PDB file of C-alpha atoms in Angstrom:
ATOM      1  CA  MET A 569       8.705  52.682  31.680  1.00 68.00           C
ATOM      2  CA  LYS A 570      10.402  53.941  28.596  1.00 70.00           C
ATOM      3  CA  LYS A 571       7.576  56.395  28.085  1.00 73.00           C
ATOM      4  CA  LEU A 572       7.971  57.722  31.575  1.00 66.00           C
ATOM      5  CA  VAL A 573      11.731  58.262  31.268  1.00 67.00           C
ATOM      6  CA  SER A 574      11.443  59.945  27.906  1.00 74.00           C
ATOM      7  CA  SER A 575       8.691  62.231  29.238  1.00 71.00           C
ATOM      8  CA  LEU A 576      10.861  63.205  32.171  1.00 67.00           C
ATOM      9  CA  VAL A 577      13.825  63.977  29.920  1.00 68.00           C
ATOM     10  CA  MET A 578      11.621  66.066  27.657  1.00 71.00           C
ATOM     11  CA  ALA A 579      10.177  67.992  30.549  1.00 66.00           C
ATOM     12  CA  THR A 580      13.612  68.660  31.960  1.00 72.00           C
ATOM     13  CA  LEU A 581      14.869  69.921  28.652  1.00 68.00           C
ATOM     14  CA  LEU A 582      11.796  72.048  28.145  1.00 66.00           C
ATOM     15  CA  PHE A 583      11.980  73.734  31.543  1.00 69.00           C
ATOM     16  CA  SER A 584      15.734  74.194  31.463  1.00 65.00           C
ATOM     17  CA  GLY A 585      15.491  75.812  27.996  1.00 58.00           C
ATOM     18  CA  ILE A 586      12.893  78.305  29.176  1.00 53.00           C
ATOM     19  CA  SER A 587      14.803  79.322  32.234  1.00 49.00           C
ATOM     20  CA  GLY A 588      17.986  79.644  30.124  1.00 48.00           C
ATOM     21  CA  VAL A 589      16.219  81.944  27.666  1.00 49.00           C
ATOM     22  CA  THR A 590      14.816  84.084  30.465  1.00 51.00           C
ATOM     23  CA  ALA A 591      18.222  84.373  32.080  1.00 50.00           C
ATOM     24  CA  ALA A 592      19.795  85.342  28.739  1.00 51.00           C
ATOM     25  CA  ASP A 593      17.223  88.123  28.215  1.00 53.00           C
ATOM     26  CA  THR A 594      17.865  89.720  31.591  1.00 52.00           C
ATOM     27  CA  ALA A 595      21.636  89.493  31.109  1.00 52.00           C
ATOM     28  CA  ALA A 596      21.346  91.194  27.724  1.00 52.00           C
ATOM     29  CA  ASP A 597      19.308  94.050  29.220  1.00 53.00           C
ATOM     30  CA  SER A 598      21.824  94.749  31.955  1.00 52.00           C
ATOM     31  CA  THR A 599      24.696  94.638  29.446  1.00 54.00           C
ATOM     32  CA  ALA A 600      22.847  97.009  27.135  1.00 56.00           C
ATOM     33  CA  THR A 601      22.474  99.703  29.790  1.00 64.00           C
ATOM     34  CA  TYR A 602      26.075  99.264  30.804  1.00 69.00           C
ATOM     35  CA  SER A 603      27.035  99.274  27.144  1.00 83.00           C
ATOM     36  CA  LYS A 604      25.217 102.597  26.541  1.00 85.00           C
ATOM     37  CA  ALA A 605      27.118 104.328  29.329  1.00 83.00           C
ATOM     38  CA  GLU A 606      30.317 102.706  28.194  1.00 87.00           C
ATOM     39  CA  LYS A 607      29.621 103.690  24.590  1.00 88.00           C
ATOM     40  CA  LYS A 608      28.919 107.289  25.624  1.00 86.00           C
ATOM     41  CA  GLU A 609      32.223 107.408  27.485  1.00 87.00           C
ATOM     42  CA  GLU A 610      33.991 105.827  24.518  1.00 89.00           C
ATOM     43  CA  ASN A 611      32.469 108.421  22.163  1.00 89.00           C
ATOM     44  CA  ARG A 612      33.593 111.220  24.488  1.00 88.00           C
ATOM     45  CA  ALA A 613      37.130 109.782  24.507  1.00 89.00           C
ATOM     46  CA  LYS A 614      37.156 109.599  20.694  1.00 91.00           C
ATOM     47  CA  LEU A 615      35.809 113.128  20.487  1.00 90.00           C
ATOM     48  CA  SER A 616      38.448 114.341  22.935  1.00 91.00           C
ATOM     49  CA  ALA A 617      41.179 112.673  20.895  1.00 92.00           C
ATOM     50  CA  LYS A 618      39.861 114.284  17.720  1.00 92.00           C
ATOM     51  CA  ALA A 619      39.637 117.648  19.504  1.00 90.00           C
ATOM     52  CA  ALA A 620      43.241 117.309  20.670  1.00 91.00           C
ATOM     53  CA  LYS A 621      44.297 116.584  17.092  1.00 91.00           C
ATOM     54  CA  TRP A 622      42.632 119.791  15.905  1.00 90.00           C
ATOM     55  CA  GLY A 623      43.791 121.822  18.907  1.00 89.00           C
ATOM     56  CA  VAL A 624      40.322 122.308  20.383  1.00 88.00           C
ATOM     57  CA  GLU A 625      39.808 122.666  24.142  1.00 89.00           C
ATOM     58  CA  THR A 626      37.149 120.243  25.504  1.00 86.00           C
ATOM     59  CA  THR A 627      37.019 121.287  29.152  1.00 86.00           C
ATOM     60  CA  ASP A 628      33.519 122.324  30.278  1.00 88.00           C
ATOM     61  CA  LYS A 629      32.048 121.803  26.804  1.00 89.00           C
ATOM     62  CA  THR A 630      29.293 119.544  25.623  1.00 88.00           C
ATOM     63  CA  ASN A 631      29.820 117.078  22.840  1.00 88.00           C
ATOM     64  CA  LYS A 632      27.916 119.339  20.443  1.00 90.00           C
ATOM     65  CA  GLU A 633      30.088 122.330  21.342  1.00 91.00           C
ATOM     66  CA  VAL A 634      33.230 120.262  20.876  1.00 90.00           C
ATOM     67  CA  LYS A 635      31.986 119.002  17.502  1.00 91.00           C
ATOM     68  CA  ALA A 636      31.219 122.575  16.432  1.00 92.00           C
ATOM     69  CA  ALA A 637      34.662 123.742  17.530  1.00 92.00           C
ATOM     70  CA  ILE A 638      36.265 120.875  15.586  1.00 93.00           C
ATOM     71  CA  GLN A 639      34.259 121.855  12.489  1.00 95.00           C
ATOM     72  CA  GLU A 640      35.469 125.459  12.875  1.00 94.00           C
ATOM     73  CA  ALA A 641      39.066 124.275  13.199  1.00 93.00           C
ATOM     74  CA  LYS A 642      38.644 122.145  10.071  1.00 94.00           C
ATOM     75  CA  ALA A 643      37.151 125.087   8.171  1.00 95.00           C
ATOM     76  CA  ALA A 644      40.016 127.341   9.289  1.00 94.00           C
ATOM     77  CA  LYS A 645      42.566 124.733   8.177  1.00 94.00           C
ATOM     78  CA  LYS A 646      40.789 124.370   4.841  1.00 96.00           C
ATOM     79  CA  ALA A 647      40.813 128.153   4.366  1.00 96.00           C
ATOM     80  CA  GLU A 648      44.511 128.244   5.268  1.00 96.00           C
ATOM     81  CA  ARG A 649      45.257 125.518   2.708  1.00 97.00           C
ATOM     82  CA  ALA A 650      43.278 127.382   0.059  1.00 96.00           C
ATOM     83  CA  GLU A 651      45.194 130.572   0.869  1.00 97.00           C
ATOM     84  CA  LYS A 652      48.530 128.753   0.624  1.00 97.00           C
ATOM     85  CA  LYS A 653      47.454 127.187  -2.657  1.00 97.00           C
ATOM     86  CA  ALA A 654      46.463 130.594  -4.046  1.00 96.00           C
ATOM     87  CA  ALA A 655      49.791 132.091  -2.922  1.00 96.00           C
ATOM     88  CA  LYS A 656      51.654 129.195  -4.512  1.00 96.00           C
ATOM     89  CA  GLU A 657      49.727 129.658  -7.750  1.00 94.00           C
ATOM     90  CA  ALA A 658      50.445 133.418  -7.721  1.00 95.00           C
ATOM     91  CA  LYS A 659      54.149 132.707  -7.219  1.00 94.00           C
ATOM     92  CA  LYS A 660      54.038 130.190 -10.042  1.00 90.00           C
ATOM     93  CA  GLN A 661      52.447 132.776 -12.333  1.00 89.00           C
ATOM     94  CA  GLU A 662      55.041 135.365 -11.320  1.00 92.00           C
ATOM     95  CA  GLN A 663      57.847 132.919 -12.124  1.00 90.00           C
ATOM     96  CA  LEU A 664      56.218 132.111 -15.463  1.00 87.00           C
ATOM     97  CA  ALA A 665      56.027 135.842 -16.268  1.00 88.00           C
ATOM     98  CA  LYS A 666      59.750 136.191 -15.473  1.00 91.00           C
ATOM     99  CA  LEU A 667      60.517 133.168 -17.625  1.00 89.00           C
ATOM    100  CA  ASN A 668      58.499 134.618 -20.486  1.00 88.00           C
ATOM    101  CA  GLU A 669      60.420 137.877 -20.116  1.00 90.00           C
ATOM    102  CA  LYS A 670      63.751 136.034 -20.319  1.00 89.00           C
ATOM    103  CA  ALA A 671      62.454 134.029 -23.254  1.00 90.00           C
ATOM    104  CA  ALA A 672      61.454 137.203 -25.089  1.00 89.00           C
ATOM    105  CA  LYS A 673      64.983 138.600 -24.651  1.00 89.00           C
ATOM    106  CA  LEU A 674      66.390 135.421 -26.183  1.00 87.00           C
ATOM    107  CA  ASP A 675      63.753 135.296 -28.961  1.00 87.00           C
ATOM    108  CA  VAL A 676      62.288 132.032 -27.650  1.00 87.00           C
ATOM    109  CA  ASP A 677      58.671 131.210 -28.531  1.00 87.00           C
ATOM    110  CA  THR A 678      56.671 130.416 -25.367  1.00 84.00           C
ATOM    111  CA  ALA A 679      53.207 129.964 -26.845  1.00 86.00           C
ATOM    112  CA  GLY A 680      51.447 126.976 -25.316  1.00 85.00           C
ATOM    113  CA  LYS A 681      54.478 125.860 -23.332  1.00 86.00           C
ATOM    114  CA  THR A 682      54.613 124.957 -19.651  1.00 85.00           C
ATOM    115  CA  ALA A 683      57.106 126.525 -17.272  1.00 85.00           C
ATOM    116  CA  LYS A 684      59.383 123.485 -17.548  1.00 89.00           C
ATOM    117  CA  GLU A 685      59.294 123.621 -21.339  1.00 89.00           C
ATOM    118  CA  VAL A 686      60.028 127.363 -21.292  1.00 88.00           C
ATOM    119  CA  LYS A 687      62.969 126.789 -18.927  1.00 90.00           C
ATOM    120  CA  ALA A 688      64.323 124.085 -21.226  1.00 90.00           C
ATOM    121  CA  ALA A 689      63.919 126.340 -24.276  1.00 90.00           C
ATOM    122  CA  ILE A 690      65.690 129.210 -22.473  1.00 91.00           C
ATOM    123  CA  LYS A 691      68.488 126.861 -21.470  1.00 92.00           C
ATOM    124  CA  GLU A 692      68.872 125.707 -25.076  1.00 91.00           C
ATOM    125  CA  ALA A 693      68.848 129.299 -26.343  1.00 90.00           C
ATOM    126  CA  LYS A 694      71.502 130.302 -23.810  1.00 91.00           C
ATOM    127  CA  ALA A 695      73.643 127.308 -24.786  1.00 92.00           C
ATOM    128  CA  ALA A 696      73.260 128.197 -28.474  1.00 91.00           C
ATOM    129  CA  LYS A 697      74.146 131.823 -27.762  1.00 91.00           C
ATOM    130  CA  LYS A 698      77.167 130.746 -25.730  1.00 94.00           C
ATOM    131  CA  ALA A 699      78.298 128.412 -28.524  1.00 93.00           C
ATOM    132  CA  GLU A 700      77.822 131.210 -31.046  1.00 92.00           C
ATOM    133  CA  SER A 701      79.833 133.565 -28.850  1.00 94.00           C
ATOM    134  CA  ALA A 702      82.589 130.960 -28.519  1.00 94.00           C
ATOM    135  CA  GLU A 703      82.622 130.534 -32.311  1.00 95.00           C
ATOM    136  CA  LYS A 704      82.881 134.287 -32.809  1.00 95.00           C
ATOM    137  CA  LYS A 705      85.672 134.491 -30.271  1.00 95.00           C
ATOM    138  CA  ALA A 706      87.520 131.612 -31.932  1.00 94.00           C
ATOM    139  CA  ALA A 707      87.074 133.232 -35.359  1.00 94.00           C
ATOM    140  CA  LYS A 708      88.329 136.550 -34.010  1.00 94.00           C
ATOM    141  CA  GLU A 709      91.355 134.851 -32.458  1.00 93.00           C
ATOM    142  CA  ALA A 710      92.055 132.981 -35.704  1.00 93.00           C
ATOM    143  CA  LYS A 711      91.845 136.247 -37.650  1.00 93.00           C
ATOM    144  CA  LYS A 712      94.191 137.902 -35.147  1.00 90.00           C
ATOM    145  CA  GLN A 713      96.676 135.046 -35.528  1.00 90.00           C
ATOM    146  CA  GLU A 714      96.438 135.292 -39.311  1.00 91.00           C
ATOM    147  CA  GLN A 715      97.118 139.033 -39.161  1.00 89.00           C
ATOM    148  CA  LEU A 716     100.077 138.413 -36.858  1.00 87.00           C
ATOM    149  CA  GLU A 717     101.495 135.841 -39.291  1.00 88.00           C
ATOM    150  CA  ASN A 718     101.105 138.325 -42.183  1.00 89.00           C
ATOM    151  CA  LEU A 719     102.778 140.969 -40.072  1.00 87.00           C
ATOM    152  CA  LYS A 720     105.664 138.641 -39.283  1.00 86.00           C
ATOM    153  CA  GLU A 721     106.093 137.932 -42.995  1.00 88.00           C
ATOM    154  CA  LYS A 722     106.279 141.674 -43.671  1.00 86.00           C
ATOM    155  CA  ALA A 723     108.703 142.079 -40.783  1.00 86.00           C
ATOM    156  CA  ALA A 724     110.935 139.356 -42.236  1.00 86.00           C
ATOM    157  CA  LYS A 725     110.787 141.120 -45.595  1.00 86.00           C
ATOM    158  CA  TRP A 726     111.898 144.396 -43.987  1.00 83.00           C
ATOM    159  CA  GLY A 727     114.448 142.761 -41.737  1.00 85.00           C
ATOM    160  CA  VAL A 728     112.675 143.456 -38.462  1.00 83.00           C
ATOM    161  CA  ASP A 729     113.163 141.125 -35.499  1.00 85.00           C
ATOM    162  CA  THR A 730     109.743 139.969 -34.128  1.00 82.00           C
ATOM    163  CA  ALA A 731     110.834 137.909 -31.125  1.00 85.00           C
ATOM    164  CA  GLY A 732     108.916 138.851 -27.979  1.00 84.00           C
ATOM    165  CA  LYS A 733     107.216 141.862 -29.597  1.00 84.00           C
ATOM    166  CA  SER A 734     103.555 142.749 -29.872  1.00 85.00           C
ATOM    167  CA  ALA A 735     101.789 143.418 -33.158  1.00 84.00           C
ATOM    168  CA  LYS A 736     101.866 147.190 -32.521  1.00 88.00           C
ATOM    169  CA  GLN A 737     105.604 147.147 -31.844  1.00 89.00           C
ATOM    170  CA  ILE A 738     106.246 145.144 -35.001  1.00 87.00           C
ATOM    171  CA  LYS A 739     104.119 147.572 -37.069  1.00 87.00           C
ATOM    172  CA  ALA A 740     105.963 150.545 -35.617  1.00 88.00           C
ATOM    173  CA  GLU A 741     109.353 149.047 -36.487  1.00 86.00           C
ATOM    174  CA  ILE A 742     108.178 148.218 -40.004  1.00 86.00           C
ATOM    175  CA  GLU A 743     107.059 151.826 -40.437  1.00 88.00           C
ATOM    176  CA  VAL A 744     110.438 153.043 -39.211  1.00 86.00           C
ATOM    177  CA  LYS A 745     112.214 150.737 -41.714  1.00 84.00           C
ATOM    178  CA  LYS A 746     109.925 151.958 -44.531  1.00 84.00           C
ATOM    179  CA  ALA A 747     110.687 155.568 -43.632  1.00 85.00           C
ATOM    180  CA  GLU A 748     114.418 154.861 -43.534  1.00 83.00           C
ATOM    181  CA  ASN A 749     114.207 153.139 -46.890  1.00 80.00           C
ATOM    182  CA  LYS A 750     112.422 156.159 -48.400  1.00 79.00           C
ATOM    183  CA  ASP A 751     115.058 158.477 -47.001  1.00 80.00           C
ATOM    184  CA  ASN A 752     117.826 156.309 -48.421  1.00 79.00           C
ATOM    185  CA  LYS A 753     116.249 156.347 -51.907  1.00 75.00           C
ATOM    186  CA  LYS A 754     116.173 160.142 -52.015  1.00 64.00           C
TER     187      LYS A 754
END
């Protein structure tokens, strides 16, 4: 009896396994054909999205035509970028030439320097020139003050009042006093 039951169980398992495998194969085939159509539609949707991104019209065009149009759009964009890059480089060179011109006026060495380094050197040269100019101006003012003090001493010696008078006025009065003194001696 045990043999009979175990044989029946084995037979049941064997036949149910075969029918399950056959059913799985047919289900896979039907899914594959559906999957191909679905995949084609999915590819078309992706291609349409890509075409929209690149500004390509997809109406009444095959996938190959759309792909070609996308490639053309990409090539045009690449050419546009290259053109912009070349224009940017030309502008950069023009600015560098102007910087070199300014540097030459200020006696700044630009050999082997980048635009930023040249700008910094020009800025330093301008600051040095400005400081030098300020020093000269301060020295000139100091000299002027010294001359005014000497003039005031002379004015005091000649008895000339200097309050509220310019250096020219003080000199003129001193000259008048000198002339008067000469006339008095004669």
